[in-house]
Tab-separated table of C-alpha atoms and ligand atoms in Angstrom:
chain	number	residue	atom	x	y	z
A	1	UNK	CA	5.251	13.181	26.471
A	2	UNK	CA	6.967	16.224	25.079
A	3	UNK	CA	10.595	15.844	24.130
A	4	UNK	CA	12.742	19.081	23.134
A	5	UNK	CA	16.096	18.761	21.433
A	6	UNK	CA	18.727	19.854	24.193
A	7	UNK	CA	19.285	23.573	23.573
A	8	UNK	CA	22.806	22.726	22.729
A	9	UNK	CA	21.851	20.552	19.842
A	10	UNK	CA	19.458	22.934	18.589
A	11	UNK	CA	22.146	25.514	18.058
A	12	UNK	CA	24.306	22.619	16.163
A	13	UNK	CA	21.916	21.879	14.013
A	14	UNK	CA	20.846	24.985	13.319
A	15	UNK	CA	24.207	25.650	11.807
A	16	UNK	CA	23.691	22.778	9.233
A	17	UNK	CA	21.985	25.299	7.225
A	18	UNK	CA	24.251	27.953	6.952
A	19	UNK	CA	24.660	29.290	3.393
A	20	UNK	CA	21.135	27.602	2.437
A	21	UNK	CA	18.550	29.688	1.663
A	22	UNK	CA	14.951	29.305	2.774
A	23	UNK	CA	13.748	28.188	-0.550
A	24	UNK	CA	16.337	25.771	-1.034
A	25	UNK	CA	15.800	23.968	2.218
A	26	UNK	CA	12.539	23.848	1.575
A	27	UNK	CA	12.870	21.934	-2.040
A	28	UNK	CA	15.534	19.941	-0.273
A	29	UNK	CA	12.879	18.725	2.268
A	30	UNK	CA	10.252	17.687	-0.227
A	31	UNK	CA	12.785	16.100	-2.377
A	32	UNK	CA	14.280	13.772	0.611
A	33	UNK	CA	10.805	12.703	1.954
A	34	UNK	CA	9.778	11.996	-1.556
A	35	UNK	CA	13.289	9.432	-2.062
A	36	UNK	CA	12.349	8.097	1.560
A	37	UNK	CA	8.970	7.137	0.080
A	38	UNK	CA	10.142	6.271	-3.049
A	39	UNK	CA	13.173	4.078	-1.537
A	40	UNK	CA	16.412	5.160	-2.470
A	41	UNK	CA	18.403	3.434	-4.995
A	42	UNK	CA	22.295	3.544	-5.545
A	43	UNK	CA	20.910	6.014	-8.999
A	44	UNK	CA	19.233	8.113	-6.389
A	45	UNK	CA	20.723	8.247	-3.306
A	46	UNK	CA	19.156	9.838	-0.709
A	47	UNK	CA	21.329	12.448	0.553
A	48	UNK	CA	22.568	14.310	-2.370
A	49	UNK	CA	24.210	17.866	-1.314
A	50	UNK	CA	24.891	19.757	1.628
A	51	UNK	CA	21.534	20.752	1.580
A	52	UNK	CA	20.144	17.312	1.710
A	53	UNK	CA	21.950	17.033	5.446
A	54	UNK	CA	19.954	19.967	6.591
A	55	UNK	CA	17.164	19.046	5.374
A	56	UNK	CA	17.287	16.028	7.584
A	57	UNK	CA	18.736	18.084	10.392
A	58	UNK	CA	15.458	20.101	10.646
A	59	UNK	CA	12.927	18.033	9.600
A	60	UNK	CA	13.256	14.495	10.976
A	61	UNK	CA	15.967	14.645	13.546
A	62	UNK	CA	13.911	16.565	16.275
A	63	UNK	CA	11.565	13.565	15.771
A	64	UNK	CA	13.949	10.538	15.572
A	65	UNK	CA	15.582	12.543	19.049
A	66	UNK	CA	11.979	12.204	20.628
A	67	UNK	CA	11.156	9.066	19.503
A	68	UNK	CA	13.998	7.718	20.450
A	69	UNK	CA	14.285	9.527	23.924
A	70	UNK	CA	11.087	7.945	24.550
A	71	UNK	CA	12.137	4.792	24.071
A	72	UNK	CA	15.430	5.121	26.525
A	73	UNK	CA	13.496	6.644	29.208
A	74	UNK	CA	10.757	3.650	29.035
A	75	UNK	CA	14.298	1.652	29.678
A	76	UNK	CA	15.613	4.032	31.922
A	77	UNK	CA	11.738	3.710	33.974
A	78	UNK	CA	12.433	-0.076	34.215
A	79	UNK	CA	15.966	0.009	35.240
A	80	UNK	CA	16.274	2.901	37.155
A	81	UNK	CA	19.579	2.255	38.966
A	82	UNK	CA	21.299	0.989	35.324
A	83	UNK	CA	24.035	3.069	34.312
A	84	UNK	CA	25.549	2.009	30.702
A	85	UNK	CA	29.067	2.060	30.321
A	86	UNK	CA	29.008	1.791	26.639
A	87	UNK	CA	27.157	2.244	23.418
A	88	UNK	CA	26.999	0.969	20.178
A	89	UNK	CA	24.666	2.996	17.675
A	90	UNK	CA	23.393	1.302	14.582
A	91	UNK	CA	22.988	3.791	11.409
A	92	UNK	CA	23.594	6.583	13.856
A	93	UNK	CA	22.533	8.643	11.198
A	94	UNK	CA	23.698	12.342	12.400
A	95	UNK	CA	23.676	11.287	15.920
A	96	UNK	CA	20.315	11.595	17.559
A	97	UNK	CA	20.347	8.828	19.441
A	98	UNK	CA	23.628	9.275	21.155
A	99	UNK	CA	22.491	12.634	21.990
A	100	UNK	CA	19.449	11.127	23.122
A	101	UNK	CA	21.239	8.539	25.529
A	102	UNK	CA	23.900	11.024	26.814
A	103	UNK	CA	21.065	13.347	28.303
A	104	UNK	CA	19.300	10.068	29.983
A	105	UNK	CA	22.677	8.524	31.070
A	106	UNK	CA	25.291	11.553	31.342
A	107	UNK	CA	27.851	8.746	33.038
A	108	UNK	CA	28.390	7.008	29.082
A	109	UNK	CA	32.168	6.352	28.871
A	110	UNK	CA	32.382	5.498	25.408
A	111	UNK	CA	30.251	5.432	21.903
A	112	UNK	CA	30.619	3.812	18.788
A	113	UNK	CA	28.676	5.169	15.626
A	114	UNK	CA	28.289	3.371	12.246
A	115	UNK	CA	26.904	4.715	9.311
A	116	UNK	CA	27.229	3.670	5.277
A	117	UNK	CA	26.738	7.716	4.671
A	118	UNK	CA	29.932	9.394	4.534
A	119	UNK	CA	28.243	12.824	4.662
A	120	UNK	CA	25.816	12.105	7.942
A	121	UNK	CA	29.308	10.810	9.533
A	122	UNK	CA	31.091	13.953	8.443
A	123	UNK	CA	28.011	16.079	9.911
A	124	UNK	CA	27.109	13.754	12.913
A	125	UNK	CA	31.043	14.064	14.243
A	126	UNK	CA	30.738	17.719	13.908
A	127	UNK	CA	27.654	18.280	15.551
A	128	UNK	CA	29.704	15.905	18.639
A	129	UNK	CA	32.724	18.294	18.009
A	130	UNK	CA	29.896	21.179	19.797
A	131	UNK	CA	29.666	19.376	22.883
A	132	UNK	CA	31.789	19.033	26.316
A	133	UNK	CA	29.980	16.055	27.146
A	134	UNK	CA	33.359	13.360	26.902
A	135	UNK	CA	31.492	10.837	25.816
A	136	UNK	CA	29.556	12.258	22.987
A	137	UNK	CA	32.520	14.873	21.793
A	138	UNK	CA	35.568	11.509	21.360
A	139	UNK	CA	32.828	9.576	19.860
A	140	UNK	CA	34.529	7.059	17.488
A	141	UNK	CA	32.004	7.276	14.228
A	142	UNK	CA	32.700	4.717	11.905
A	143	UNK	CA	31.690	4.809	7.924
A	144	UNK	CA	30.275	0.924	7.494
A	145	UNK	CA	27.311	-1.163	5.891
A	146	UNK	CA	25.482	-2.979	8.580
A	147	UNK	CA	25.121	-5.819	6.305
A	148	UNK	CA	28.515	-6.902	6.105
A	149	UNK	CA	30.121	-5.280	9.303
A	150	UNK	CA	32.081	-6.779	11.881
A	151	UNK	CA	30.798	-5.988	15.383
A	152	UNK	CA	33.727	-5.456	17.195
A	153	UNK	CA	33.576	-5.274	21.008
A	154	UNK	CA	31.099	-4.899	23.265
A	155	UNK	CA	28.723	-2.397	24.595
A	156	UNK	CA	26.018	-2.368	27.409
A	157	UNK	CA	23.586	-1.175	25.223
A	158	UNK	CA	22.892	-1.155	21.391
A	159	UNK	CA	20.395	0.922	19.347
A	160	UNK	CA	18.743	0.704	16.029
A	161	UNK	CA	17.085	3.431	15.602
A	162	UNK	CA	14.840	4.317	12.148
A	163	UNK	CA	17.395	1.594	10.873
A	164	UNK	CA	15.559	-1.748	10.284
A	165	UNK	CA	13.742	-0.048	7.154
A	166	UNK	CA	16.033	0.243	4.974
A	167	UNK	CA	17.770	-2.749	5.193
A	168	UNK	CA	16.596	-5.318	2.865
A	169	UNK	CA	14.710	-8.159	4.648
A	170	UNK	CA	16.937	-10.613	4.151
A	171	UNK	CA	19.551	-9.271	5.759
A	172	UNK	CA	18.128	-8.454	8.896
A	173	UNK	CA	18.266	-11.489	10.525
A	174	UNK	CA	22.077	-11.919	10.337
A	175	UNK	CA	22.329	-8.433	11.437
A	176	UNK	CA	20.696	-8.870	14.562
A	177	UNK	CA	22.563	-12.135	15.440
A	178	UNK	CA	25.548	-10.230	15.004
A	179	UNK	CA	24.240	-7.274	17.054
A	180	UNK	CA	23.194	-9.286	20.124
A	181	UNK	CA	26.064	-11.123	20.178
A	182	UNK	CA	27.952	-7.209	20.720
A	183	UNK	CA	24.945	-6.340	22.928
A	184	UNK	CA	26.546	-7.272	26.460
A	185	UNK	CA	23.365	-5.809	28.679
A	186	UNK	CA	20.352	-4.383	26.632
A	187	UNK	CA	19.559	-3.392	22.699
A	188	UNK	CA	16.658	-0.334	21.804
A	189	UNK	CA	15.077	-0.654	18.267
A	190	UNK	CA	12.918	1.642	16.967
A	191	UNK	CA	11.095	2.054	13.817
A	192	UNK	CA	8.198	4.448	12.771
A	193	UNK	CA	4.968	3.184	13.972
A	194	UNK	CA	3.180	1.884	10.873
A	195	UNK	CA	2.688	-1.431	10.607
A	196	UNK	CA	4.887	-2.055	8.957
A	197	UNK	CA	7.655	-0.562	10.817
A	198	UNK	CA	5.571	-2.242	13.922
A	199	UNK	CA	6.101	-5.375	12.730
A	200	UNK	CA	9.972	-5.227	11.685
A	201	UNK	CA	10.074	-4.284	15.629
A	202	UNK	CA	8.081	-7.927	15.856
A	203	UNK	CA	10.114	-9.792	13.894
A	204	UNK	CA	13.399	-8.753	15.562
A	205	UNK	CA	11.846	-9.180	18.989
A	206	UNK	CA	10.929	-12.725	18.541
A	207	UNK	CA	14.105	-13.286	17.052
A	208	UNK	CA	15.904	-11.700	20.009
A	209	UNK	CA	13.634	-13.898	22.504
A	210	UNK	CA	14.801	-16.876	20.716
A	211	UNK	CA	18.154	-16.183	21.312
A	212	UNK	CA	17.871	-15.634	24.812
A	213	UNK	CA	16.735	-12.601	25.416
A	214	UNK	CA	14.164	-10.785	27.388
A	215	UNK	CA	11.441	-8.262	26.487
A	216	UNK	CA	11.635	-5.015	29.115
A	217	UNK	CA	9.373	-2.661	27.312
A	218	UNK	CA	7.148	-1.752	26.107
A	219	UNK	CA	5.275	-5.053	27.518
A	220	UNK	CA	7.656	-7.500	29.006
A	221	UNK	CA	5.534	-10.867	29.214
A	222	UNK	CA	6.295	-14.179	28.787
A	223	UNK	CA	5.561	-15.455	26.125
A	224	UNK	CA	5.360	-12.629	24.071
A	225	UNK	CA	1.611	-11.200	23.616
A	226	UNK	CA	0.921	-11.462	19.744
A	227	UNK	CA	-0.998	-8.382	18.717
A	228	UNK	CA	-4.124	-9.026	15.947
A	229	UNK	CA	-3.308	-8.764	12.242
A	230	UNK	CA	-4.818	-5.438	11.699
A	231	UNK	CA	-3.228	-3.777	14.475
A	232	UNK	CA	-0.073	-2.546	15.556
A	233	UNK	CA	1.128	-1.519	18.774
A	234	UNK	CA	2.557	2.035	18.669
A	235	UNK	CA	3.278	5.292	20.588
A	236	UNK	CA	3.170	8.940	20.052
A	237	UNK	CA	5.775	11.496	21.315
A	238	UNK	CA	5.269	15.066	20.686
A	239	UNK	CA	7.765	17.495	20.115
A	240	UNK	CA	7.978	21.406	19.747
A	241	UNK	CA	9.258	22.221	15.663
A	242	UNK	CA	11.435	25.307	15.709
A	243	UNK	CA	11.059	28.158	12.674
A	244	UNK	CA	13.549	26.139	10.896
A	245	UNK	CA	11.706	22.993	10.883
A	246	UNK	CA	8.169	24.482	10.024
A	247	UNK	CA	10.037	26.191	7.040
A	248	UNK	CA	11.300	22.721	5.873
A	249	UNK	CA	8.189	20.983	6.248
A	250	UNK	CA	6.119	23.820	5.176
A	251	UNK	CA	3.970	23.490	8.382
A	252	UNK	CA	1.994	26.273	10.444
A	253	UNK	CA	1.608	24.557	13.739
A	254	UNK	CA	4.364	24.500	16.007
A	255	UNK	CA	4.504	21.020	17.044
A	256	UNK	CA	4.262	17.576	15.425
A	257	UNK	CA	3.164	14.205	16.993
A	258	UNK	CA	5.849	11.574	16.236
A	259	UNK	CA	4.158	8.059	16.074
A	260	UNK	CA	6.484	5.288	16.665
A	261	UNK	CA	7.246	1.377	17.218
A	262	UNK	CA	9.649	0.140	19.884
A	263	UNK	CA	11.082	-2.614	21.819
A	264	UNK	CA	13.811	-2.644	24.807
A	265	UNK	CA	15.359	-6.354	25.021
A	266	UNK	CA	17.520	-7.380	27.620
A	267	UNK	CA	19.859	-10.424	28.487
A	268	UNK	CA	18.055	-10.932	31.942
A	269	UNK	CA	14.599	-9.872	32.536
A	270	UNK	CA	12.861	-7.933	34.986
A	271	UNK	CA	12.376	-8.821	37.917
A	272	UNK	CA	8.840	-7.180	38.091
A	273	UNK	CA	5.617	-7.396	35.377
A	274	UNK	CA	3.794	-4.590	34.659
A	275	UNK	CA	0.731	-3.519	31.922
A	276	UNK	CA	1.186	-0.109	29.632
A	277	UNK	CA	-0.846	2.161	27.972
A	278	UNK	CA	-1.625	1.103	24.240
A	279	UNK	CA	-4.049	3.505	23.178
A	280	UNK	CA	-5.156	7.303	24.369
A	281	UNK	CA	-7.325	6.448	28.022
A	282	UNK	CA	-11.230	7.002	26.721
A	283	UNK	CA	-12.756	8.911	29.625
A	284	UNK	CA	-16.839	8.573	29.762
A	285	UNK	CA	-18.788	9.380	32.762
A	286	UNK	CA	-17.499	8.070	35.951
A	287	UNK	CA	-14.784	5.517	34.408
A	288	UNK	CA	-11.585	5.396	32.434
A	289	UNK	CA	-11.404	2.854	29.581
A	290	UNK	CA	-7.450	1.551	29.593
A	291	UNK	CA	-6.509	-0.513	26.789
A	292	UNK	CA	-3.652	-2.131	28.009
A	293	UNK	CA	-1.077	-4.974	27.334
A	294	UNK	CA	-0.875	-7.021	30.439
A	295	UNK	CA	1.474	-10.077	31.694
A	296	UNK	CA	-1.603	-12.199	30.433
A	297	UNK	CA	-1.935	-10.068	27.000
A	298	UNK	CA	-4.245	-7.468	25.349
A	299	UNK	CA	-6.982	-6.200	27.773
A	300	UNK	CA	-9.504	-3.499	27.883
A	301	UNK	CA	-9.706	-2.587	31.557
A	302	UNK	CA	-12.161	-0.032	32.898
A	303	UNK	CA	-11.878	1.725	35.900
A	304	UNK	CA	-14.842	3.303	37.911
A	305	UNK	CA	-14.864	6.154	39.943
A	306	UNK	CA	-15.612	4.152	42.913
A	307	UNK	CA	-12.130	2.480	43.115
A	308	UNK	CA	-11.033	5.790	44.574
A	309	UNK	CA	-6.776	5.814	44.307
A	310	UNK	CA	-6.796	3.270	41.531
A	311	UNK	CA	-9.296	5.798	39.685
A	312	UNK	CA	-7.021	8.715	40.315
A	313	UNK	CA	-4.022	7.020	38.910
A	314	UNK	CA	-6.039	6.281	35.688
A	315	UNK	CA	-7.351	9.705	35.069
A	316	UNK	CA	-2.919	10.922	35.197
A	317	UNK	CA	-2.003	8.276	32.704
A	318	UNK	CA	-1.283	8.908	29.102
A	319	UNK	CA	-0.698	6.659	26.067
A	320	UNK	CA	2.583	4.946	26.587
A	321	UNK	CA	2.686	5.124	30.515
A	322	UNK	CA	3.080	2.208	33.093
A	323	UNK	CA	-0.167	1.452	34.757
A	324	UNK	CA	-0.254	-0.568	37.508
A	325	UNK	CA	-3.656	-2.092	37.601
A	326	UNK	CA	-3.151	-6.191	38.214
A	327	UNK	CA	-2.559	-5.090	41.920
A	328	UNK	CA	-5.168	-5.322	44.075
A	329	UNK	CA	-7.583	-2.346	44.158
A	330	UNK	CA	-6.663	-0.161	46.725
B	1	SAM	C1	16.500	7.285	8.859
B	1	SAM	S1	18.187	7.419	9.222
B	1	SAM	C2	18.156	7.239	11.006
B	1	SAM	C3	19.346	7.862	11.626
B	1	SAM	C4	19.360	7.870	13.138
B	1	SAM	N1	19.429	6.549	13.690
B	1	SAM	C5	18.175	8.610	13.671
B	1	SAM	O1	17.358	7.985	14.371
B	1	SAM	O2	18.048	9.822	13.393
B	1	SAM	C6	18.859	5.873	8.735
B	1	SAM	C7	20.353	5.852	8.762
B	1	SAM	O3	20.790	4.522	8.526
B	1	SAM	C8	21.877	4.555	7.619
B	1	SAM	N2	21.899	3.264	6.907
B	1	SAM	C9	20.947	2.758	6.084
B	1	SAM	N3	21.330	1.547	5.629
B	1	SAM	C10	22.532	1.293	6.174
B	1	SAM	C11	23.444	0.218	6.079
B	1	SAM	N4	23.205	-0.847	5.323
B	1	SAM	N5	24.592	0.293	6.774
B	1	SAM	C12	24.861	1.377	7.545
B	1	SAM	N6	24.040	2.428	7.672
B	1	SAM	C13	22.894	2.399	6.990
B	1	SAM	C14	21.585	5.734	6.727
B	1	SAM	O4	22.771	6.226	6.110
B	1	SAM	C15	20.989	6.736	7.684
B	1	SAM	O5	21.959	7.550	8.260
């Protein structure tokens, strides 16, 4: 899948960087990845300076936009005739994700945004401020630490979105009571997909189930399929980086490939089961090896070329799609 910011965005973002020089958004971009690494402390904070914000404006929010567009449309896939009213955006960060969910969903009434950062609020409304879209441009952003917020209201749909990582452990589990219990209809998380981030998207699943809730992507059995120790069950998006971003990231190619964790949870599951793509399709000789998660679990399926239609559809899938292939061959 290849996800572009919306042309509109672009321009916003682009204007992040007026005033900074080429050289300085490029030291800015080392220095934030290396406090991401690192972990910021409240010594080292990781936004710093103006520069710091467009830093992170070119260089990770065209990828937490794609990731995170991925992740809505796998909702979107499920539910196709669900419209949210409303929603609620976790450490919105400068926005992506409500940008994100306004292009899926342009009928959005209303969106909440909390952030700790004062200067990715300041930035995020402004970039909003650049848009007609009603929704997005009255956004009500919010300065607030997850950890201690009050969740007032409701909303049909809540998102985490590159969140869950820095939050210390212990205080995710309270946070995610307190988010479901806003979360009227269905909450996104997403988290980079290393294991680690994979399993944070675990954790909160299982906790999520417990309460109630129902897993709609990316594999919505029941009960949840456990993936092995060593692995981790994650996604790729790919997504066009503009002059800007290859000068931040010092890069030569023109695109990146965005590797991410994700779960959509839901207070009512679907009404339908279906098996995804896990891992690229391996095409040999006259068959398509799927790995796939299935309402039964983890499967390697392989298709031949004598199954005709059911062989077509395998040789169109990619990594991350819905593959029908419990039905009955055709
Ligand atoms: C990696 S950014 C992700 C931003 C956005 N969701 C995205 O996908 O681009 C993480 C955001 O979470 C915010 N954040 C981290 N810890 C927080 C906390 N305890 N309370 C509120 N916001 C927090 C940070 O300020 C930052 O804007």
């Amino acid at each position: 899948m290849l996800v572009e910011l919306p042309l509109h965005l672009r321009r916003a973002l682009e204007t992040q960087r007026d005033g900074i020089s080429d050289a300085e958004l490029a030291r800015a971009t080392r220095a934030l990845s290396d406090r991401y690494r690192a972990g910021a402390t409240d010594a080292d904070p990781l936004l710093q300076s103006q520069a710091d914000i467009a830093a992170y404006a070119a260089y990770r929010v065209p990828a937490t936009y794609a990731a995170t567009f991925a992740a809505l449309s796998a909702l979107r896939e499920v539910r196709p005739d669900w419209q949210p009213r409303s929603l609620l955006d976790l450490g919105a960060g400068l926005g992506s994700g409500m940008w994100a969910a306004s292009t899926l969903w342009p009928g959005i009434e209303r969106m909440v945004a909390l952030d700790a950062e004062p200067r990715m609020i300041a930035a995020g409304r402004a970039l909003c401020t650049t848009t007609t879209h009603p929704a997005l441009h009255s956004a009500s952003w919010r300065q607030s630490d997850l950890v201690q917020a009050e969740l007032n209201g409701s909303f049909d749909l809540s998102l985490l979105a590159y969140v869950l990582g820095e939050i210390e452990p212990e205080s995710i589990g309270q946070l995610i009571e307190r988010v479901w219990t806003a979360t009227t209809d269905a909450l996104v998380v997403i988290e980079p997909g290393t294991p680690d981030g994979f399993r944070r998207v675990e954790r909160l699943r299982d906790q999520v189930i417990a309460l109630g809730g129902f897993e709609l992507a990316p594999c919505p059995h029941d009960p949840p399929g456990r993936v092995p120790d060593h692995d981790w069950t994650h996604f790729s998006v790919r997504l066009p980086r503009s002059r800007t971003h290859r000068l931040a990231k010092d890069a030569e190619l023109n695109y990146e490939d965005e590797k991410f964790s994700y779960v959509v949870l839901a207070r009512a599951p679907l009404e339908r089961t279906y098996s995804r793509v896990v891992r690229h399709p391996q095409v040999r000789k006259g068959h398509i090896y799927l790995q796939l998660c299935t309402k039964t679990g983890a499967q390697t399926v392989v298709v031949s070329k004598r199954e005709g239609a059911r062989y077509s559809r395998a040789r169109k899938v990619a990594w991350g799609d819905i593959f029908e292939w419990d039905d009955p061959p055709e």
